[in-house]
C-alpha cells in the first residue's frame, strides 16, 4: 500500500516504521511544517490515509480524504462531538472511514471483556464502579478516548449509571473517570467493581506505542476496497 500519514509526530513515526516493516510505502507525511502539502491532489496518489493528528484538524482531514475518494483510518481523539457529522458525510459521499479510540489489538479485546463484565454486573448493584486511566504528561485530551469508550460501554450494557463525568465524585447516576497525567506512561486503563466483601478488577497496560501503530496498519490493510463506516470491532470480528 501507498500510505499518507496525517500527523507525523511520535505516533506517525512509529506507524511509518511498522508500515515499512510490513512492506508498505509512505507516500506523504504531514506535520505542522509542511501543512501546505495536504491537499486532494496529493491524497489521491495514496491508497489509504492514516490520521493521528490533533483534535482541531481531525474532522477536516477526514472530510478531505473522503473528498479525495481515499479510505481513511483515524486514531485522533478529542474531536468526537463531530463524529456523527463526519459519519453522515462519509455515507452521503460513498466514502470509507474507520475510527478507533484505540487501535491496540489487546485494548479491543479488553473492550469485549469490559462489555461482557458490565452485562454480568447488571444485577449486582452492591458493587461500586471505578474507572481509571493513566497516560503520559504530554497527552492533550482527558479523559482518553479509550476511557470514554469503556465508560460508554458500561453505561450501555448495564443499568448502573446514566452518564460519565471527569474527575468528580461518584454518584448514583454518574460514572467517574479518574484521568491521571504523569511521567511517560504509554497508557493504563482499569475498571474496578468494589463491594464491602470483594473487588473485581480488569486492567490493560500498554508497554509501548507499537501496538497502536500495528493495529492501525492492520486496519488499513483490512479496509482496502471497502465502502462505509467501520470500527476495530469490524476488523477483528467480522468474517
XYZ file of C-alpha atoms in Angstrom:
239
model
C 0.000 0.000 0.000
C 0.950 3.610 -0.525
C 0.141 5.384 2.742
C -0.392 9.050 3.579
C 0.241 9.834 7.247
C -1.536 12.917 8.603
C 0.095 13.853 11.887
C 3.751 12.878 11.638
C 4.575 13.111 15.334
C 5.620 10.305 17.666
C 2.763 8.041 16.639
C 3.141 8.906 12.971
C 6.805 7.945 13.087
C 6.028 4.600 14.713
C 3.309 3.966 12.117
C 5.904 4.635 9.423
C 8.309 2.132 10.998
C 5.685 -0.615 11.309
C 4.326 0.055 7.804
C 7.781 -0.253 6.238
C 8.403 -3.484 8.175
C 5.168 -4.872 6.670
C 6.281 -3.984 3.139
C 4.266 -0.792 2.575
C 5.383 2.603 1.255
C 4.940 6.006 2.876
C 3.870 8.430 0.174
C 3.092 11.512 2.269
C 3.994 12.637 5.806
C 2.181 15.745 7.059
C 3.066 17.755 10.137
C 2.899 21.434 11.089
C 5.923 22.239 8.923
C 4.507 21.069 5.571
C 0.762 21.520 6.026
C 0.617 23.150 2.582
C 1.224 19.701 1.053
C -2.071 18.438 2.475
C -4.439 18.675 -0.494
C -6.712 16.465 -2.573
C -4.160 16.095 -5.368
C -1.542 14.607 -3.044
C -4.043 12.402 -1.196
C -5.254 10.942 -4.486
C -1.779 9.477 -5.020
C -2.123 7.333 -1.893
C -4.015 4.065 -1.418
C -5.040 4.817 2.159
C -4.789 7.684 4.658
C -3.914 7.268 8.346
C -4.723 10.204 10.617
C -3.092 10.670 14.035
C -3.180 14.459 14.039
C -4.878 16.834 16.504
C -8.468 17.238 17.709
C -8.623 20.546 15.837
C -7.648 19.086 12.456
C -9.147 15.572 12.548
C -12.557 16.494 11.132
C -11.159 18.443 8.161
C -8.547 15.722 7.500
C -11.214 13.027 7.347
C -13.514 15.060 5.101
C -10.636 15.943 2.767
C -9.713 12.262 2.459
C -13.318 11.340 1.689
C -13.383 14.083 -0.952
C -10.226 12.538 -2.434
C -12.073 9.185 -2.541
C -9.498 7.577 -0.269
C -10.197 5.307 2.717
C -9.127 6.970 5.953
C -8.185 5.426 9.292
C -8.371 7.861 12.214
C -6.966 7.356 15.687
C -7.141 11.002 16.716
C -9.174 11.543 19.888
C -10.837 14.592 21.378
C -12.997 15.534 18.351
C -15.962 13.173 18.722
C -18.570 15.904 19.079
C -18.261 16.000 15.265
C -18.321 12.230 14.766
C -21.956 11.962 13.648
C -21.486 14.776 11.122
C -18.397 13.071 9.686
C -20.124 9.668 9.632
C -23.126 11.112 7.779
C -20.791 12.902 5.333
C -18.944 9.658 4.625
C -22.152 7.730 3.961
C -23.609 10.514 1.804
C -20.454 10.647 -0.331
C -19.922 6.868 -0.564
C -16.665 7.146 1.361
C -14.646 4.834 3.559
C -13.864 5.753 7.165
C -12.736 3.862 10.251
C -12.342 5.471 13.656
C -10.998 3.821 16.793
C -10.281 5.382 20.146
C -7.519 2.791 20.436
C -6.068 0.552 17.709
C -4.267 -1.828 20.050
C -5.441 -5.389 19.468
C -5.203 -6.011 23.205
C -7.328 -2.981 24.042
C -10.013 -4.052 21.588
C -10.131 -7.471 23.235
C -10.288 -5.599 26.558
C -13.318 -3.699 25.204
C -15.127 -7.003 24.628
C -14.224 -8.181 28.131
C -15.470 -4.873 29.573
C -18.829 -5.152 27.791
C -19.372 -8.732 28.934
C -18.426 -7.950 32.523
C -20.808 -4.961 32.558
C -23.634 -7.277 31.458
C -22.778 -9.734 34.241
C -22.684 -6.976 36.882
C -26.059 -5.534 35.861
C -27.898 -7.381 38.640
C -25.250 -6.831 41.308
C -25.616 -3.212 42.255
C -23.879 -3.617 45.602
C -20.664 -3.031 43.622
C -19.330 0.490 43.073
C -17.550 1.091 39.766
C -14.284 2.979 39.427
C -12.685 3.680 36.038
C -9.094 4.941 35.960
C -6.824 5.880 33.079
C -3.189 6.950 33.317
C -1.211 8.480 30.444
C 1.996 10.392 29.826
C 2.048 14.083 30.716
C 2.137 15.153 27.032
C -1.278 13.663 26.188
C -3.510 16.546 25.108
C -7.011 15.279 25.896
C -8.607 13.979 29.062
C -10.242 11.618 29.560
C -8.676 9.418 26.929
C -10.780 8.197 24.046
C -10.255 4.668 25.340
C -11.612 5.599 28.774
C -14.656 7.220 27.183
C -15.279 4.060 25.147
C -15.010 1.922 28.286
C -17.386 4.199 30.188
C -19.942 4.298 27.388
C -19.832 0.508 27.112
C -20.539 0.160 30.840
C -23.432 2.616 30.616
C -24.849 0.910 27.517
C -24.524 -2.678 28.727
C -25.787 -2.147 32.287
C -28.307 -0.028 34.144
C -25.833 1.014 36.817
C -25.005 4.559 35.616
C -26.602 7.098 33.278
C -23.551 9.116 32.177
C -19.841 9.582 32.819
C -18.017 12.531 34.374
C -14.365 13.535 34.584
C -12.520 13.655 37.916
C -15.617 14.196 40.040
C -17.117 12.152 42.839
C -19.046 9.006 42.031
C -22.809 9.305 42.346
C -25.773 7.019 41.805
C -26.239 8.363 38.258
C -22.685 9.230 37.178
C -19.648 7.086 36.451
C -16.457 8.865 37.423
C -13.453 8.652 35.097
C -10.258 9.307 37.035
C -7.823 10.670 34.414
C -4.203 10.984 35.502
C -1.305 12.517 33.549
C 2.203 11.723 34.737
C 5.621 10.641 33.550
C 5.981 8.750 30.280
C 3.290 6.117 30.830
C 2.061 4.816 27.465
C -1.427 4.040 28.686
C -3.090 2.113 31.506
C -6.845 1.578 31.845
C -8.599 -0.232 34.672
C -12.197 -0.920 35.644
C -12.784 -1.889 39.262
C -16.029 -3.202 40.744
C -15.777 -2.974 44.524
C -18.146 -4.100 47.278
C -17.767 -4.390 51.044
C -16.671 -8.007 50.643
C -14.541 -8.128 47.500
C -13.341 -6.446 44.305
C -13.274 -7.421 40.633
C -10.579 -5.683 38.596
C -9.870 -5.776 34.861
C -6.877 -3.863 33.540
C -4.998 -3.202 30.328
C -1.480 -1.795 30.371
C 0.282 -0.775 27.159
C 4.035 -1.319 27.173
C 4.769 0.742 24.049
C 3.042 2.603 21.224
C 3.970 -0.136 18.746
C 0.724 -1.998 19.434
C -1.334 1.063 18.477
C 0.612 1.510 15.251
C 0.398 -2.160 14.317
C -3.379 -2.133 14.814
C -3.731 0.958 12.629
C -1.777 -0.695 9.805
C -3.818 -3.902 10.119
C -6.992 -1.776 9.920
C -5.643 -0.001 6.825
C -4.876 -3.343 5.159
C -8.352 -4.628 6.022
C -10.296 -1.593 4.790
C -8.941 -1.542 1.243
C -11.721 -1.877 -1.379
C -14.460 -1.441 1.244
C -17.085 1.295 1.463
C -18.798 2.578 4.595
C -18.096 3.475 8.217
C -16.262 0.903 10.337
C -14.653 0.241 13.719
C -11.927 -2.033 15.044
C -14.654 -4.466 16.048
C -15.308 -4.942 12.322
C -11.600 -5.528 11.667
C -11.198 -8.096 14.418
C -14.517 -9.922 14.472
C -16.214 -9.638 11.077
C -15.932 -12.583 8.722
